[in-house]
Tab-separated table of C-alpha atoms and ligand atoms in Angstrom:
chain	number	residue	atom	x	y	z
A	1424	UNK	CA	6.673	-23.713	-17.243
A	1425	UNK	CA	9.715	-22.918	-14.559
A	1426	UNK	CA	9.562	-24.547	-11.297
A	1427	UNK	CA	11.984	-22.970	-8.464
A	1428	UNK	CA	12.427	-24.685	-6.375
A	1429	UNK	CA	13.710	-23.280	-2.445
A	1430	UNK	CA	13.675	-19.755	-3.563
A	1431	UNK	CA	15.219	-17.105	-1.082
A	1432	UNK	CA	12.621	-14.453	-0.662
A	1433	UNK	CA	14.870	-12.175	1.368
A	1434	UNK	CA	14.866	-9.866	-2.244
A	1435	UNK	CA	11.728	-10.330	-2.921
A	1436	UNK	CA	9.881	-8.566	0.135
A	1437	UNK	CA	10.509	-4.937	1.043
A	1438	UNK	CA	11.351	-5.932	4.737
A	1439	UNK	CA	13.818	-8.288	3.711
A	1440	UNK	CA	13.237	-10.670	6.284
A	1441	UNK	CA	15.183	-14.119	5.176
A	1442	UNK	CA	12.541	-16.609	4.186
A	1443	UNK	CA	11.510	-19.245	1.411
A	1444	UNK	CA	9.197	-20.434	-1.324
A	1445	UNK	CA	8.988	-24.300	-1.701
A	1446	UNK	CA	7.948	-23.450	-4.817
A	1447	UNK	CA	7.585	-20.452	-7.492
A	1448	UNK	CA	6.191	-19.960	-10.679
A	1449	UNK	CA	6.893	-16.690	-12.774
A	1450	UNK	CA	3.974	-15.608	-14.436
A	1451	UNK	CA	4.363	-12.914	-17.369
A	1452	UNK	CA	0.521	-13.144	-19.020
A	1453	UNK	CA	-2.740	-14.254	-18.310
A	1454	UNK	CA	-1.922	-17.224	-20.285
A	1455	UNK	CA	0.844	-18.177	-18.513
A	1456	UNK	CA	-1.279	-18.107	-15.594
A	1457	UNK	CA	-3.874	-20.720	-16.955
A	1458	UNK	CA	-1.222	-23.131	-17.743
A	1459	UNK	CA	-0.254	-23.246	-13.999
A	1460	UNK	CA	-3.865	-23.452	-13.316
A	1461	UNK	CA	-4.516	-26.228	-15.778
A	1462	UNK	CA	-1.588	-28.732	-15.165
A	1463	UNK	CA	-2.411	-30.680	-12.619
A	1464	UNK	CA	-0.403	-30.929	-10.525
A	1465	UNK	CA	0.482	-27.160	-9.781
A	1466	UNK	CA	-2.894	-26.398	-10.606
A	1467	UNK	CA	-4.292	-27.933	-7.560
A	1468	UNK	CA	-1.860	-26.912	-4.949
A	1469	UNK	CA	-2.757	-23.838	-2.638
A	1470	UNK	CA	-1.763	-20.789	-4.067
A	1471	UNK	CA	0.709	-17.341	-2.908
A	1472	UNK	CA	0.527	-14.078	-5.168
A	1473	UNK	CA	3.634	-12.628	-4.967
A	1474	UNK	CA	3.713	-8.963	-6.167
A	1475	UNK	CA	6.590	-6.563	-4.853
A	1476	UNK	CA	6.391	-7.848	-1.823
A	1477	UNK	CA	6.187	-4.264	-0.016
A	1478	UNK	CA	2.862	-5.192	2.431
A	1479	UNK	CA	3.793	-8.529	4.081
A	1480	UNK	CA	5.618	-10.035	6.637
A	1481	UNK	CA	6.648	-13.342	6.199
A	1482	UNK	CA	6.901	-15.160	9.337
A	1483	UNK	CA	8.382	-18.432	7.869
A	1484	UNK	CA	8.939	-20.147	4.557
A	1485	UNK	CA	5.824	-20.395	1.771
A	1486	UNK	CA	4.657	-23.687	1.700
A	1487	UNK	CA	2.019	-22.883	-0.829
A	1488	UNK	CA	2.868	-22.478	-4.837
A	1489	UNK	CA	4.225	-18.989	-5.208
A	1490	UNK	CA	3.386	-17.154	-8.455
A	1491	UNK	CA	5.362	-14.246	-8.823
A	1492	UNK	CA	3.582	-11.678	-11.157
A	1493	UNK	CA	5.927	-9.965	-13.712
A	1494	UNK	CA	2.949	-9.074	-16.148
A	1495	UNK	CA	4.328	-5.882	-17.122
A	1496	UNK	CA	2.961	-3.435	-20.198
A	1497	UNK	CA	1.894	0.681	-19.947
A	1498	UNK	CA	-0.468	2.009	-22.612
A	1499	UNK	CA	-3.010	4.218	-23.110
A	1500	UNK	CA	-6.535	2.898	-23.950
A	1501	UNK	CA	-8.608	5.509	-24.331
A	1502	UNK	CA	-8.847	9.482	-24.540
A	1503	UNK	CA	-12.394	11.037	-23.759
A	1504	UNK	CA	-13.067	14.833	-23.172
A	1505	UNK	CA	-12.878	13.671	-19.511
A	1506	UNK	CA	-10.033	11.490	-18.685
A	1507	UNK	CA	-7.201	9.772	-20.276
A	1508	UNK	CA	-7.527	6.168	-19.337
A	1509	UNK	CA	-4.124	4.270	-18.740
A	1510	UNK	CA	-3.645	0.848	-18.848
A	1511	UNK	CA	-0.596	-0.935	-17.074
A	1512	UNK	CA	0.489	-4.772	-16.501
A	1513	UNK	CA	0.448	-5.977	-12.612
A	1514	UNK	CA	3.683	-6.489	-12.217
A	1515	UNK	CA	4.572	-3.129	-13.144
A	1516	UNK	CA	6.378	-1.292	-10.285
A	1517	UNK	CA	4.356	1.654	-9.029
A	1518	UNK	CA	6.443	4.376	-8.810
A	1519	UNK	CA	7.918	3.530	-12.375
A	1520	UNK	CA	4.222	3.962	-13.786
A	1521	UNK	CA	3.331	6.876	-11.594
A	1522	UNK	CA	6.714	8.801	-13.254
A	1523	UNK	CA	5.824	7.061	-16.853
A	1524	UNK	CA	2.457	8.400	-16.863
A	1525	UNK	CA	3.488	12.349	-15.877
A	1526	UNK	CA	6.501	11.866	-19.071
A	1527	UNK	CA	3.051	11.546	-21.169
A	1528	UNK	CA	1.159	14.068	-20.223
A	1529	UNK	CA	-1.400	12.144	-18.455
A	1530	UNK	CA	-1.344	13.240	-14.602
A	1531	UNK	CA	-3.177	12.595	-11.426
A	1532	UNK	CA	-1.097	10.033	-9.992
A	1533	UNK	CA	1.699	12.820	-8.589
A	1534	UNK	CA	0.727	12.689	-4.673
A	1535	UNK	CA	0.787	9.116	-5.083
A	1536	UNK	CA	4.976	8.886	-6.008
A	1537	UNK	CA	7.908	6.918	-4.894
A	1538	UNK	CA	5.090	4.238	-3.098
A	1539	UNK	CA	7.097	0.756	-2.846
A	1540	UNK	CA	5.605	-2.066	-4.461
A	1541	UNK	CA	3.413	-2.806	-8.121
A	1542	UNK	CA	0.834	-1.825	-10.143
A	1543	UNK	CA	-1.157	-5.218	-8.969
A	1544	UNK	CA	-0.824	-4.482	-5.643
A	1545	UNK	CA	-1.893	-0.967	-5.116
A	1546	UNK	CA	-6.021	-2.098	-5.217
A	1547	UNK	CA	-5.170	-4.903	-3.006
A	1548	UNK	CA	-4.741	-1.816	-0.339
A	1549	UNK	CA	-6.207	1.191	-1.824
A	1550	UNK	CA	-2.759	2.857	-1.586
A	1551	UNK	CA	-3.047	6.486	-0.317
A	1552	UNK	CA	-0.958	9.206	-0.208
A	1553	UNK	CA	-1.223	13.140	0.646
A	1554	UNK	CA	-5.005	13.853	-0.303
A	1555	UNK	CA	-5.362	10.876	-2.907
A	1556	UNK	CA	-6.299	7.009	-2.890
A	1557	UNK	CA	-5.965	4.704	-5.993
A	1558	UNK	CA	-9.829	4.625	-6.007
A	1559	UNK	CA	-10.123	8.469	-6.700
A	1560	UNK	CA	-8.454	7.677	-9.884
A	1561	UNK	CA	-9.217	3.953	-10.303
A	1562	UNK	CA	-11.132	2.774	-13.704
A	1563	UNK	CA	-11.626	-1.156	-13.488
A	1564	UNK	CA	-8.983	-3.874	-13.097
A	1565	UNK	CA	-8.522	-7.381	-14.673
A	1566	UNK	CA	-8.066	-10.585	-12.735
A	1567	UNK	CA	-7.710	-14.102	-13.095
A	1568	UNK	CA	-10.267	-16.679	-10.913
A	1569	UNK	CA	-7.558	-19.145	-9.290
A	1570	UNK	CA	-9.878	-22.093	-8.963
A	1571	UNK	CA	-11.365	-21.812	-12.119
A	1572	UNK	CA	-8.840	-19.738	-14.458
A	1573	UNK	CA	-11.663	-17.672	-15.305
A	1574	UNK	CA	-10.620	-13.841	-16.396
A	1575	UNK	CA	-13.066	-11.343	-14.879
A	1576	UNK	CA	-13.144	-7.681	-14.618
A	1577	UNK	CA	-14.492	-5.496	-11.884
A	1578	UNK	CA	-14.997	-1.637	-11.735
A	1579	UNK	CA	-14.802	-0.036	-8.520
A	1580	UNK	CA	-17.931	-0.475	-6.620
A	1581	UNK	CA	-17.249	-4.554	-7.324
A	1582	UNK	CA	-13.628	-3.299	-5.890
A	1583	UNK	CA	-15.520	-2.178	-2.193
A	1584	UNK	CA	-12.465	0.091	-2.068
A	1585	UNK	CA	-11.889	1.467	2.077
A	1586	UNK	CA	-8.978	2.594	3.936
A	1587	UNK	CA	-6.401	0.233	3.127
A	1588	UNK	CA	-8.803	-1.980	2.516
A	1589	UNK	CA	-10.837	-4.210	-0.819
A	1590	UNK	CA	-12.498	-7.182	-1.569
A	1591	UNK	CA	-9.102	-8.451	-2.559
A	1592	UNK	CA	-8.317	-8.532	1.420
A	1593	UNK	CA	-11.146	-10.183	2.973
A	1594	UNK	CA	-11.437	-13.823	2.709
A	1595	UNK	CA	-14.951	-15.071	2.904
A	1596	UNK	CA	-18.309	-13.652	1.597
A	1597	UNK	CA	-19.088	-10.772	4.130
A	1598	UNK	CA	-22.317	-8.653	4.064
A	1599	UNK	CA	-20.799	-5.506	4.097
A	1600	UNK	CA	-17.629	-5.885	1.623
A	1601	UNK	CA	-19.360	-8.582	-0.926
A	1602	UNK	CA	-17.150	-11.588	-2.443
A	1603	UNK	CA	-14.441	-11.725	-0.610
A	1604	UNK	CA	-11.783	-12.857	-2.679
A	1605	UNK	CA	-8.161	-12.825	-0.852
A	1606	UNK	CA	-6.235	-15.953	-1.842
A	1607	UNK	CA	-9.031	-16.439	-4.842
A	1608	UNK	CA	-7.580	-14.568	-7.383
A	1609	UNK	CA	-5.054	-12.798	-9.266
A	1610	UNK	CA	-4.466	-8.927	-10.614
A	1611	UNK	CA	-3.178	-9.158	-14.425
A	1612	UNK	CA	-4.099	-5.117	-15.434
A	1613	UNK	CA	-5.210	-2.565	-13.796
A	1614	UNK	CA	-6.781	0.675	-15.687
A	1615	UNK	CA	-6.630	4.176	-14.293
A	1616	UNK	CA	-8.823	7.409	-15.451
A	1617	UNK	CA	-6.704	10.219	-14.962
A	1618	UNK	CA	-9.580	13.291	-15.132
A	1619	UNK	CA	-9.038	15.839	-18.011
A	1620	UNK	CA	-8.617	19.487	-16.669
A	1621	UNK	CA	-6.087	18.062	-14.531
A	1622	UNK	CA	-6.633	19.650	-11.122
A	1623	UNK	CA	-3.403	19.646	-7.974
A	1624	UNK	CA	-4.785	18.127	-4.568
A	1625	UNK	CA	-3.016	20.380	-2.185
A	1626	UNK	CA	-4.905	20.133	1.127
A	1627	UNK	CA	-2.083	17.769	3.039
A	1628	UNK	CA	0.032	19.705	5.598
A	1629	UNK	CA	3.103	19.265	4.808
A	1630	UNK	CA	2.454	19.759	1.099
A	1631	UNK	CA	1.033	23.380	1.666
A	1632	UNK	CA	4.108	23.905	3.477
A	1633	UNK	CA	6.127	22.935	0.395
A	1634	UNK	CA	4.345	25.447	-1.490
A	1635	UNK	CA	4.686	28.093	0.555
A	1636	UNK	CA	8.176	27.878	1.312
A	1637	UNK	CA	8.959	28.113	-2.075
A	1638	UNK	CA	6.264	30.489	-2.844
A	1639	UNK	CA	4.745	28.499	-5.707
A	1640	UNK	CA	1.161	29.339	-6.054
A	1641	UNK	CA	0.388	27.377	-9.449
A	1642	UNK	CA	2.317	24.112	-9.045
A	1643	UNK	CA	2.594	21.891	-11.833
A	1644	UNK	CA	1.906	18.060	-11.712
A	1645	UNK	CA	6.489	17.665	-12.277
A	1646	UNK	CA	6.247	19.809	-8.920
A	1647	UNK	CA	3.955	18.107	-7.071
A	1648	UNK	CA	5.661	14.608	-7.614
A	1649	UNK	CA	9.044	16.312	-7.290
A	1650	UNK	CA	7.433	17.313	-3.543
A	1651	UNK	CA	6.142	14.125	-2.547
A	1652	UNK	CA	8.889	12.763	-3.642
A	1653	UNK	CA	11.487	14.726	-1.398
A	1654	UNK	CA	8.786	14.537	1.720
A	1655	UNK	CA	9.045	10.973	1.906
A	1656	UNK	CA	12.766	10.522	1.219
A	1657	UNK	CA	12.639	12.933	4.598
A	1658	UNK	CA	10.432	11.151	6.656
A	1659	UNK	CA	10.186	7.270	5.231
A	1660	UNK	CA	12.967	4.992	5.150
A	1661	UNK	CA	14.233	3.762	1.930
A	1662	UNK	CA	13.370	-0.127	1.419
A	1663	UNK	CA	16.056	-0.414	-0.753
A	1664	UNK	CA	18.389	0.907	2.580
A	1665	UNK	CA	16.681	-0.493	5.256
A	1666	UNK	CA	13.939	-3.155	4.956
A	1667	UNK	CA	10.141	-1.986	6.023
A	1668	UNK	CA	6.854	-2.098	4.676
A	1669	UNK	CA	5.821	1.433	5.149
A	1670	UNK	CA	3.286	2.435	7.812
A	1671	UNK	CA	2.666	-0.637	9.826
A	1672	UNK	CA	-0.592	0.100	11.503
A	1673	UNK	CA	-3.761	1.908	9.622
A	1674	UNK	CA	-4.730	5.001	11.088
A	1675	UNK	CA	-7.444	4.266	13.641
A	1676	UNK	CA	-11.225	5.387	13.168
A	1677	UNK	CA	-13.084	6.592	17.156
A	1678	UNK	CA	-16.105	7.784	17.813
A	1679	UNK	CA	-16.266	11.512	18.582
A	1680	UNK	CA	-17.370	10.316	21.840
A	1681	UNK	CA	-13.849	8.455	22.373
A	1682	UNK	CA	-12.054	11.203	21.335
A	1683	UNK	CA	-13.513	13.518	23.405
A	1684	UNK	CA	-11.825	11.208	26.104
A	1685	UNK	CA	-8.405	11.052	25.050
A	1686	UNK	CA	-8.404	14.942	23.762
A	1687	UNK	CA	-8.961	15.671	27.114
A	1688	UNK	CA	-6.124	13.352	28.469
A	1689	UNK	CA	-3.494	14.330	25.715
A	1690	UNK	CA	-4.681	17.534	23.906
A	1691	UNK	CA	-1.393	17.316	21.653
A	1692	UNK	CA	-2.926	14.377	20.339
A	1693	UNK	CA	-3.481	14.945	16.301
A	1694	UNK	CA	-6.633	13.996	14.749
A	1695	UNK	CA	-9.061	14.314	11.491
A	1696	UNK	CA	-12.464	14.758	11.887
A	1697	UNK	CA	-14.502	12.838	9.008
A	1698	UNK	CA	-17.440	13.556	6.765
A	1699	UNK	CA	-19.567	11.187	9.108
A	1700	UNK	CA	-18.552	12.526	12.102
A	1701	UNK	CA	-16.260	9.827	13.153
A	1702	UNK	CA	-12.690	11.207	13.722
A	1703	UNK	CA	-9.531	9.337	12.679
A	1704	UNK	CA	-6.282	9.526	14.477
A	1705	UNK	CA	-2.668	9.583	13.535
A	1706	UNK	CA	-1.414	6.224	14.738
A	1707	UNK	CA	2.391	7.428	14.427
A	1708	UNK	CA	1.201	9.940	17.232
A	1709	UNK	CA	-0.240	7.643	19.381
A	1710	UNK	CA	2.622	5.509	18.982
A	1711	UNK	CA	5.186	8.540	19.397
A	1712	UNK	CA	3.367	9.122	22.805
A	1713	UNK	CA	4.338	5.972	24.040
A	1714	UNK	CA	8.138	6.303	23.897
A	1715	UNK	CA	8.667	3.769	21.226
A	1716	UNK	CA	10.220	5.915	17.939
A	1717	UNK	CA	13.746	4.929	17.386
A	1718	UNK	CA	13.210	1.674	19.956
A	1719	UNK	CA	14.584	-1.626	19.112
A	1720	UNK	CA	12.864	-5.112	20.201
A	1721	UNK	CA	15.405	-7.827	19.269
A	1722	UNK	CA	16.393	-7.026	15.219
A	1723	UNK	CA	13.087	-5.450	14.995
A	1724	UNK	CA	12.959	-1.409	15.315
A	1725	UNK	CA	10.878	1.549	15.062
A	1726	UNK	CA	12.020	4.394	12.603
A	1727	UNK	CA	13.459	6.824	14.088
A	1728	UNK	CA	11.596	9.335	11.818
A	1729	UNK	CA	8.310	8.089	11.648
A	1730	UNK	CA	6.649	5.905	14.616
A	1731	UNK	CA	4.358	4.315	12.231
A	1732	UNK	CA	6.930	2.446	10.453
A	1733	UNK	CA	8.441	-0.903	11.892
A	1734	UNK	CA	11.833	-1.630	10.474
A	1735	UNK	CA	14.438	-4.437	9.422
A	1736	UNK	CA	17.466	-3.327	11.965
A	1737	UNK	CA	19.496	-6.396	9.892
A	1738	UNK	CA	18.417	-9.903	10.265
A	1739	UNK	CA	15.250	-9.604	11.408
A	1740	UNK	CA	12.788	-12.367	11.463
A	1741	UNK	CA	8.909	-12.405	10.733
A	1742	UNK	CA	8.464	-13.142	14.382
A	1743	UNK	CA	10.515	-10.417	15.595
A	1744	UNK	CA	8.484	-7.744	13.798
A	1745	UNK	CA	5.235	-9.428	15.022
A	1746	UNK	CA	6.854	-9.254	18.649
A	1747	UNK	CA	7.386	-5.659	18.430
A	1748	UNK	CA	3.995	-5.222	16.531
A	1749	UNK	CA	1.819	-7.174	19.395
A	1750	UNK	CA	4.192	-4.761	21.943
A	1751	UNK	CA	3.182	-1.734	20.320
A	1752	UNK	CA	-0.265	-2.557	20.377
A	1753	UNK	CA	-0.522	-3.517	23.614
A	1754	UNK	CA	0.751	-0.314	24.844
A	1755	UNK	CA	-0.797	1.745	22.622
A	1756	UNK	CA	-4.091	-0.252	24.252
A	1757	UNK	CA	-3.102	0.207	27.891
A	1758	UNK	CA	-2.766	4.276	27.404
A	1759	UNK	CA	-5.338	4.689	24.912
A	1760	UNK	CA	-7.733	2.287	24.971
A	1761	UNK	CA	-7.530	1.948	21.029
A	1762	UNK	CA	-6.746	-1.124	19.221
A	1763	UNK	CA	-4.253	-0.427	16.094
A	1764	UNK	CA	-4.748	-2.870	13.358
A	1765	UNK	CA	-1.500	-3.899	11.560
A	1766	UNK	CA	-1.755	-2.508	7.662
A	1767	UNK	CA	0.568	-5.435	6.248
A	1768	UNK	CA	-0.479	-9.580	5.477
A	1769	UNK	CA	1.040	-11.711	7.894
A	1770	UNK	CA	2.216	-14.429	6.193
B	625	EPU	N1	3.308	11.838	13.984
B	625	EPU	C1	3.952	11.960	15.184
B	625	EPU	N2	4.980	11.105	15.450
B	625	EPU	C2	5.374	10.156	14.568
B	625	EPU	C3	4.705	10.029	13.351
B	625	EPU	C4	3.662	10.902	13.072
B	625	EPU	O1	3.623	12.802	16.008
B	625	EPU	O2	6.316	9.423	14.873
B	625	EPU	C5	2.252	12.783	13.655
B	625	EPU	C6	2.763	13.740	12.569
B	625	EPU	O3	3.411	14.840	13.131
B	625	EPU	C7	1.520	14.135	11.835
B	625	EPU	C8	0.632	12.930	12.013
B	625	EPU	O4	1.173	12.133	13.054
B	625	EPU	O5	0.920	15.240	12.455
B	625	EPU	C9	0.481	12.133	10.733
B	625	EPU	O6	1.770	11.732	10.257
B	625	EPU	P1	2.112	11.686	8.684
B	625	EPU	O7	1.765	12.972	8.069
B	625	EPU	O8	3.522	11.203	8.564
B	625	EPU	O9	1.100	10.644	8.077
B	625	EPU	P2	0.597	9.240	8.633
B	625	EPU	O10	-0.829	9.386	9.037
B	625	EPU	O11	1.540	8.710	9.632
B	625	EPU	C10	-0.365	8.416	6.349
B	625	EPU	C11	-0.306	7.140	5.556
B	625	EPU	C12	0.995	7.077	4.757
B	625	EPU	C13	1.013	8.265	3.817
B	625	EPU	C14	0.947	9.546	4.657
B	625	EPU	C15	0.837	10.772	3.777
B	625	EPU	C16	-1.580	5.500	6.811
B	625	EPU	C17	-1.524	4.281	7.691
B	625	EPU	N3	-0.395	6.001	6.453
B	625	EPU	O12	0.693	8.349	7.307
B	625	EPU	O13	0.948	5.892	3.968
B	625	EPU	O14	2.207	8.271	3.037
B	625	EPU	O15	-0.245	9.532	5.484
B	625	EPU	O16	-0.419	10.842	3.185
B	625	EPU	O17	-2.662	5.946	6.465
B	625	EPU	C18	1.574	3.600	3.981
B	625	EPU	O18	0.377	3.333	4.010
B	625	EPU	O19	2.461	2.697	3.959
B	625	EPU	C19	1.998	4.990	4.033
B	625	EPU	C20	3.278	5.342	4.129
């Protein structure tokens, strides 16, 4: 087993701020996995899962063991009349499997395209994209117990998939979100069930708008991915250009009895109404209202596209991005009265 030792990170995280691991492992199986867990030594150091690095800011070297996950592997597992389950490895990267899985005829994962980061990471956050979320097409997921090497496997409910949100990101046991199990454990595979007829989710804006400028009323999945693809090369900045890690803030869920409030203040505001009568609100509006797109703080910026994404102006540090972040907040607080909650893990 490999030891680096003082590993830049600045390549390994999509915001490519310039930081360190002490120490990191590459891990290609499950196996190789248990034989960090059982030598000693490395075994019983604190441990850093290190997928593509897309959802954290790193606000200083890693002093715990870093094990990078490069489990990689796409298959099929099983065909029913209902789905076509797919099976990829964790360190897969996402968009490569999303594109992979449409060349095989198995689709569902189109509105879901050209999302940094890998297949082990997309639970962690429930990635979502125009009109679907990895749990609408999620089947179960392997993982590996870090204190006790055990491998487990949870379907979705044991998942307690939210917005943004799993068991994988809450810490300690809660009541409402079970076992928490961030730092605990490790992704190895995770299987999708990709529903047989295949049926296009169409409701998001600027998707209908697609389709009607190019008056195509029977789109094919190869459409829709070609779409979602060109909608975010429009509006998100490329990681591989300029260093971010997508929207930075989750859109925030008021009360209808808030909103009511701030409606009346600013009716340009945009907003969803949900199922339960709660209404969620665009955050990139709210943060577009308060003068910041295109602002820099120090080599921290805002996009100038997209309010809801911070960005790496060139040299950035972790605390610069949390300066800006704590900024924004605040002054999305002081006009508002709504508290945005950052989407990435602060490291
Ligand atoms: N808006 C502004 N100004 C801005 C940004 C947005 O007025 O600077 C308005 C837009 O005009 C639009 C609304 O806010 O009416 C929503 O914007 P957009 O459609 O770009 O979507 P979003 O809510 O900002 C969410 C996800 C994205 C996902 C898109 C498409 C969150 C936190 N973000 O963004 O996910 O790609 O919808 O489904 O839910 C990510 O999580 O990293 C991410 C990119």
């Amino acid at each position: 087993m490999l030891v680096e030792k003082n590993v830049p990170l600045q390549a390994l995280n999509s915001f490519h701020i310039v930081a360190k691991a002490h120490q990191l492992v590459r891990v290609a199986s499950q196996a190789d996995v248990q034989t960090v867990l059982a030598s000693g030594e490395l075994g019983a150091q604190p441990k850093f899962v290190l997928g593509g690095g897309s959802n954290i800011v790193l606000t200083g070297d890693v002093k715990p063991l870093v094990l990078k996950v490069e489990i990689m592997g796409r298959r099929l597992v099983q065909e029913t009349a209902r789905a076509f389950v797919v099976e990829a490895g964790a360190g897969e990267d996402w968009h490569d499997f999303v594109h992979w899985t449409l060349q095989q005829g198995y689709a569902g994962l189109e509105n879901l395209a050209l999302i940094p980061g890998t297949v082990g990471a997309a639970p962690v956050q429930n990635i979502g994209a125009y009109g679907v979320e990895l749990q609408d097409r999620f089947d179960s997921l392997d993982a590996i117990d870090l204190q006790t090497g055990r491998i487990f496997t949870l379907n979705a409910a044991q998942c307690a998939f939210g917005y943004r949100d799993s068991v994988f990101k809450h810490a300690a046991p809660t009541t409402t979100r079970g076992l928490g199990l961030a730092g605990r454990s490790l992704i190895t595979q995770v299987r999708f069930s990709l529903p047989k007829p295949w049926k296009p989710v169409l409701g998001y804006a600027d998707l209908e708008r697609r389709m009607a400028e190019e008056n195509v009323p029977a789109p094919t999945p190869q459409q829709i991915f070609d779409w979602v693809c060109d909608i975010r090369r429009a509006k998100l900045p490329d990681p591989a250009l300029i260093g971010n890690a997508g929207s930075f803030f989750k859109n925030p869920t008021v009360t209808a009895e808030q909103c009511v409030d701030i409606i009346a203040r600013d009716p340009k505001i945009v907003y969803y109404p949900l199922l339960d009568g709660s209404i969620k609100l665009a955050a990139g509006w709210l943060i577009d209202a308060c003068g910041w797109k295109g602002k820099t703080v120090g080599h921290a910026g805002v996009y100038e596209k997209q309010a809801l994404v911070l960005v790496n102006r060139g040299d950035a540090t972790g605390g610069e991005v949390m300066t800006l972040a704590k900024a924004i907040q605040t002054s999305v607080y002081e006009r508002f009265g709504i508290l945005l909650e950052p989407e990435p893990v602060v490291v």
